[in-house]
Short mmCIF file of C-alpha atoms in Angstrom, two decimals:
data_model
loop_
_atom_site.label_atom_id
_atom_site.label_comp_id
_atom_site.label_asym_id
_atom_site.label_seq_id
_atom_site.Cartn_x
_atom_site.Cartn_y
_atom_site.Cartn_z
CA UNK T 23 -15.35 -9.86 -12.39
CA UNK T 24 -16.84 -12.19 -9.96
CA UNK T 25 -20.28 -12.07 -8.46
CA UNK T 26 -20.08 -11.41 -4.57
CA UNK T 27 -19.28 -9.08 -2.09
CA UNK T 28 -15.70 -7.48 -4.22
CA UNK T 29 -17.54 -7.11 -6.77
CA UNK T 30 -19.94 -4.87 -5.13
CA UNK T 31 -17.52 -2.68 -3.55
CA UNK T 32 -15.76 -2.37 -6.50
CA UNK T 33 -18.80 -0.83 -7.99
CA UNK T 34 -17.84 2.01 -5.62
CA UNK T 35 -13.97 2.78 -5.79
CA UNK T 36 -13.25 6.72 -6.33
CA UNK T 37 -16.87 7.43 -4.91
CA UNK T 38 -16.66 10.12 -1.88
CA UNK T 39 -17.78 7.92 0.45
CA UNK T 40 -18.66 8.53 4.25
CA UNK T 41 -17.24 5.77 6.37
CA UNK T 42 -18.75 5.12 10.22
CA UNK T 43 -16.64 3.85 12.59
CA UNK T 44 -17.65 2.02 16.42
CA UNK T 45 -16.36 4.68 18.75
CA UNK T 46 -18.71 7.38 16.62
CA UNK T 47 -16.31 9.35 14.17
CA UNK T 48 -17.11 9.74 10.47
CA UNK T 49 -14.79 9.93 7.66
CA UNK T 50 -16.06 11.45 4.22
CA UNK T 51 -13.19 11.03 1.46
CA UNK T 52 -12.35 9.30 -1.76
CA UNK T 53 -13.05 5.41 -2.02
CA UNK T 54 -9.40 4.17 -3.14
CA UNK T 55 -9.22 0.75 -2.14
CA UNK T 56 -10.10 -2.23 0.14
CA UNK T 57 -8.91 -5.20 1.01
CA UNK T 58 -10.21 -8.96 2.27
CA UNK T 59 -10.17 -7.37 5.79
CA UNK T 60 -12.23 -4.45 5.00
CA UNK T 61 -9.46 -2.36 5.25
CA UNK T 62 -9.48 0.61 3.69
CA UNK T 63 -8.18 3.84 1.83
CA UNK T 64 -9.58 6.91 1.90
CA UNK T 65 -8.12 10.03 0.03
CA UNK T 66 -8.63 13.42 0.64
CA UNK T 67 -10.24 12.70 3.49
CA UNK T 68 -11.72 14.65 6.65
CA UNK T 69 -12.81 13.76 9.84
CA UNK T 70 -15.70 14.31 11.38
CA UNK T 71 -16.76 13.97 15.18
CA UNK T 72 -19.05 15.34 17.60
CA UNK T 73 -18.19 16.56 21.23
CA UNK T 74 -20.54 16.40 23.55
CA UNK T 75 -20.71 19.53 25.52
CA UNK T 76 -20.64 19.82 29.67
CA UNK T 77 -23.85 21.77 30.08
CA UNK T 78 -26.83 19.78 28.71
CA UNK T 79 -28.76 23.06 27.65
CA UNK T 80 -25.91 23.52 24.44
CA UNK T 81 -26.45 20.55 22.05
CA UNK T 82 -23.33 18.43 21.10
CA UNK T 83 -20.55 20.08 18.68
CA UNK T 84 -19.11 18.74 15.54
CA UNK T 85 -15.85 19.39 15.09
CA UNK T 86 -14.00 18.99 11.72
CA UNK T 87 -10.33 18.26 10.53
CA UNK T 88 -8.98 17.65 7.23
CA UNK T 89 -6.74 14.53 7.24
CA UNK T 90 -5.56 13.50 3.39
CA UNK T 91 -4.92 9.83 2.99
CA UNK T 92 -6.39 7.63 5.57
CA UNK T 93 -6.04 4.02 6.56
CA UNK T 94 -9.15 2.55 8.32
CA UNK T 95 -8.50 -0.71 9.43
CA UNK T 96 -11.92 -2.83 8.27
CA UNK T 97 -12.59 -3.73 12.25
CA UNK T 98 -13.53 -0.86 13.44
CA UNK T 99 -16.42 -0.12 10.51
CA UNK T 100 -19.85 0.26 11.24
CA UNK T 101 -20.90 1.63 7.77
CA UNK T 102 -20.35 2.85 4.53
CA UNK T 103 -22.35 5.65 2.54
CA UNK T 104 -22.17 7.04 -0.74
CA UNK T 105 -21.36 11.19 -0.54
CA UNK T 106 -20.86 11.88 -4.29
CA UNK T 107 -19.95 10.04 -7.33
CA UNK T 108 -16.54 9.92 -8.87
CA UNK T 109 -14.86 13.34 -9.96
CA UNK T 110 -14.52 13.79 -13.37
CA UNK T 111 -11.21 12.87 -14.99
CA UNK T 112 -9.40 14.93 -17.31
CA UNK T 113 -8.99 12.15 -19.14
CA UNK T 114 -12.29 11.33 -19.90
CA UNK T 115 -13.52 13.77 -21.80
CA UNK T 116 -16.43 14.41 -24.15
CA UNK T 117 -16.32 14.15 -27.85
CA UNK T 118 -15.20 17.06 -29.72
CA UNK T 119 -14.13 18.76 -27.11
CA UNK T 120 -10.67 19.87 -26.28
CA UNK T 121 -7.67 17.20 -26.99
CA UNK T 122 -5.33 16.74 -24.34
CA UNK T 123 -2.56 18.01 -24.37
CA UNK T 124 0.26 16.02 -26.16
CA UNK T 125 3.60 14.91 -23.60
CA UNK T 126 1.83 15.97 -20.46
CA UNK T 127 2.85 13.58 -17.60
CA UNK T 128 5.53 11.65 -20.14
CA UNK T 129 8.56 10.78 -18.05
CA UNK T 130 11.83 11.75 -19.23
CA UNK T 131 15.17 11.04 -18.01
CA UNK T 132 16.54 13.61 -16.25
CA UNK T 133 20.50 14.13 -15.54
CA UNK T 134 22.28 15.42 -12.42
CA UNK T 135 24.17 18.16 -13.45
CA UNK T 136 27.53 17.99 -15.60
CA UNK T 137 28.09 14.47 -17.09
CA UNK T 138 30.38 12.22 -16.11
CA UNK T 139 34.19 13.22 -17.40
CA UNK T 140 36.62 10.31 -17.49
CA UNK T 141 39.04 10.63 -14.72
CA UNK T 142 37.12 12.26 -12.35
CA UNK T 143 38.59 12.40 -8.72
CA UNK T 144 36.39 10.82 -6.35
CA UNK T 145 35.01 8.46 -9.19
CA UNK T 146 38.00 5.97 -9.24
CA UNK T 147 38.01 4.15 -5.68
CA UNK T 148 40.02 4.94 -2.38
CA UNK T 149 43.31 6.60 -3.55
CA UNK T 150 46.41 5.07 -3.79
CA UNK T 151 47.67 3.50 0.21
CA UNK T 152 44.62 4.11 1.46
CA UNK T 153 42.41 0.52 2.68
CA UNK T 154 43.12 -2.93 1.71
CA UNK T 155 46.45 -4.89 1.13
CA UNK T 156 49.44 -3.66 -0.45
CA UNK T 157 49.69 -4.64 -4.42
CA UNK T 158 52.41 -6.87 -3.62
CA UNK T 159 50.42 -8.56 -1.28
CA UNK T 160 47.92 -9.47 -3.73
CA UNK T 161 50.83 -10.70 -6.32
CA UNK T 162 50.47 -14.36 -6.87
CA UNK T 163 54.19 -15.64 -5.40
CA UNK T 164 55.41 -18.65 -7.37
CA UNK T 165 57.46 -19.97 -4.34
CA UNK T 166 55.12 -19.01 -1.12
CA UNK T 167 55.82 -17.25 1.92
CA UNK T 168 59.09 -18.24 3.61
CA UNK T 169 59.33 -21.69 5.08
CA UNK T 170 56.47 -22.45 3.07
CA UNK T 171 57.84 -25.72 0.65
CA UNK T 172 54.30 -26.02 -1.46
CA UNK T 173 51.87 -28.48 -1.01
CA UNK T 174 52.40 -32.27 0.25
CA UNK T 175 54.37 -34.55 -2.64
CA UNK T 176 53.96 -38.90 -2.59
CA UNK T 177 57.13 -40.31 -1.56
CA UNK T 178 59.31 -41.84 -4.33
CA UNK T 179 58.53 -45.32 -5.55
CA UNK T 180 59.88 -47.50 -3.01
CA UNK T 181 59.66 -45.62 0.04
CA UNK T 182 57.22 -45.58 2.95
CA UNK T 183 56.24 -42.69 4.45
CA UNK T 184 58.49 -40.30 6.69
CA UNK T 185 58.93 -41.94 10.27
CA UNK T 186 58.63 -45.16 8.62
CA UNK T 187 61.51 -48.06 7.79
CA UNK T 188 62.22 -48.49 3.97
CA UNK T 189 61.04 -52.35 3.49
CA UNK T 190 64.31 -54.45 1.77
#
């Protein structure tokens, strides 16, 4: 990994991280990812911002709403705080306790419905007249269309070329 600023964030992906932003709202989720604009990706992430009430006798409010997966893009940042470290995995687990369960997660293939049966209406193309040429039209005709005499032939030996006079 190389020393710098990646490698520091890095340190921090799946953290629950509070985010600050410039126009004052705060974002507590998941670290997930970042990019070399600062972007970045929250998870199970809420919102948090405060209100500032009319009468100066109440103090401000803070209101809260849960958002899921956020996208902060890296201009708007102000700061970043660590809220908690990384849940624990299920797949990380301590020794000698509980194996996981074998096959969970495994992808299988999966069918839709009956198989296939040979002959199947719908499965073959258009039916039978219905779009593109006649089969005919799609024969290969030895002779051509009528009027059509193949393509252009060299005069015999001898003879110039149509329009011309024959040289004696």
């Amino acid at each position: 990994m190389p020393a710098g600023r990646s490698s520091k964030i890095q340190q921090h992906l799946n953290y629950r991280m509070r985010v600050s932003l410039q126009d004052g709202r705060q974002f507590v989720g998941s670290f997930l990812a970042f990019d070399k604009h600062m972007n970045l990706v929250l998870g199970d992430c809420e919102e948090f911002r405060k209100i500032r009430q009319k009468t100066a006798k109440s103090g401000d409010k803070e209101e809260k709403r849960a958002l899921g997966l956020v996208l902060l893009r890296g201009e708007n940042l102000v700061s970043m705080t660590v809220e908690g470290p990384p849940p624990q995995n299920s797949r990380q687990r301590a020794p000698g306790g509980p194996k996981p369960q074998q096959n969970v997660g495994a992808a299988k293939a999966a069918g839709r419905g009956m198989p296939p049966q040979p002959g199947a209406p719908g499965l073959q193309g258009p039916m039978p007249g219905v779009g593109g040429p006649a089969p005919g039209m799609m024969a290969p005709n030895r002779f051509g269309p009528p009027g059509y005499s193949g393509p252009p032939r060299m005069p015999p030996m001898g003879m110039g070329p149509p329009g011309m006079r024959p040289r004696f």
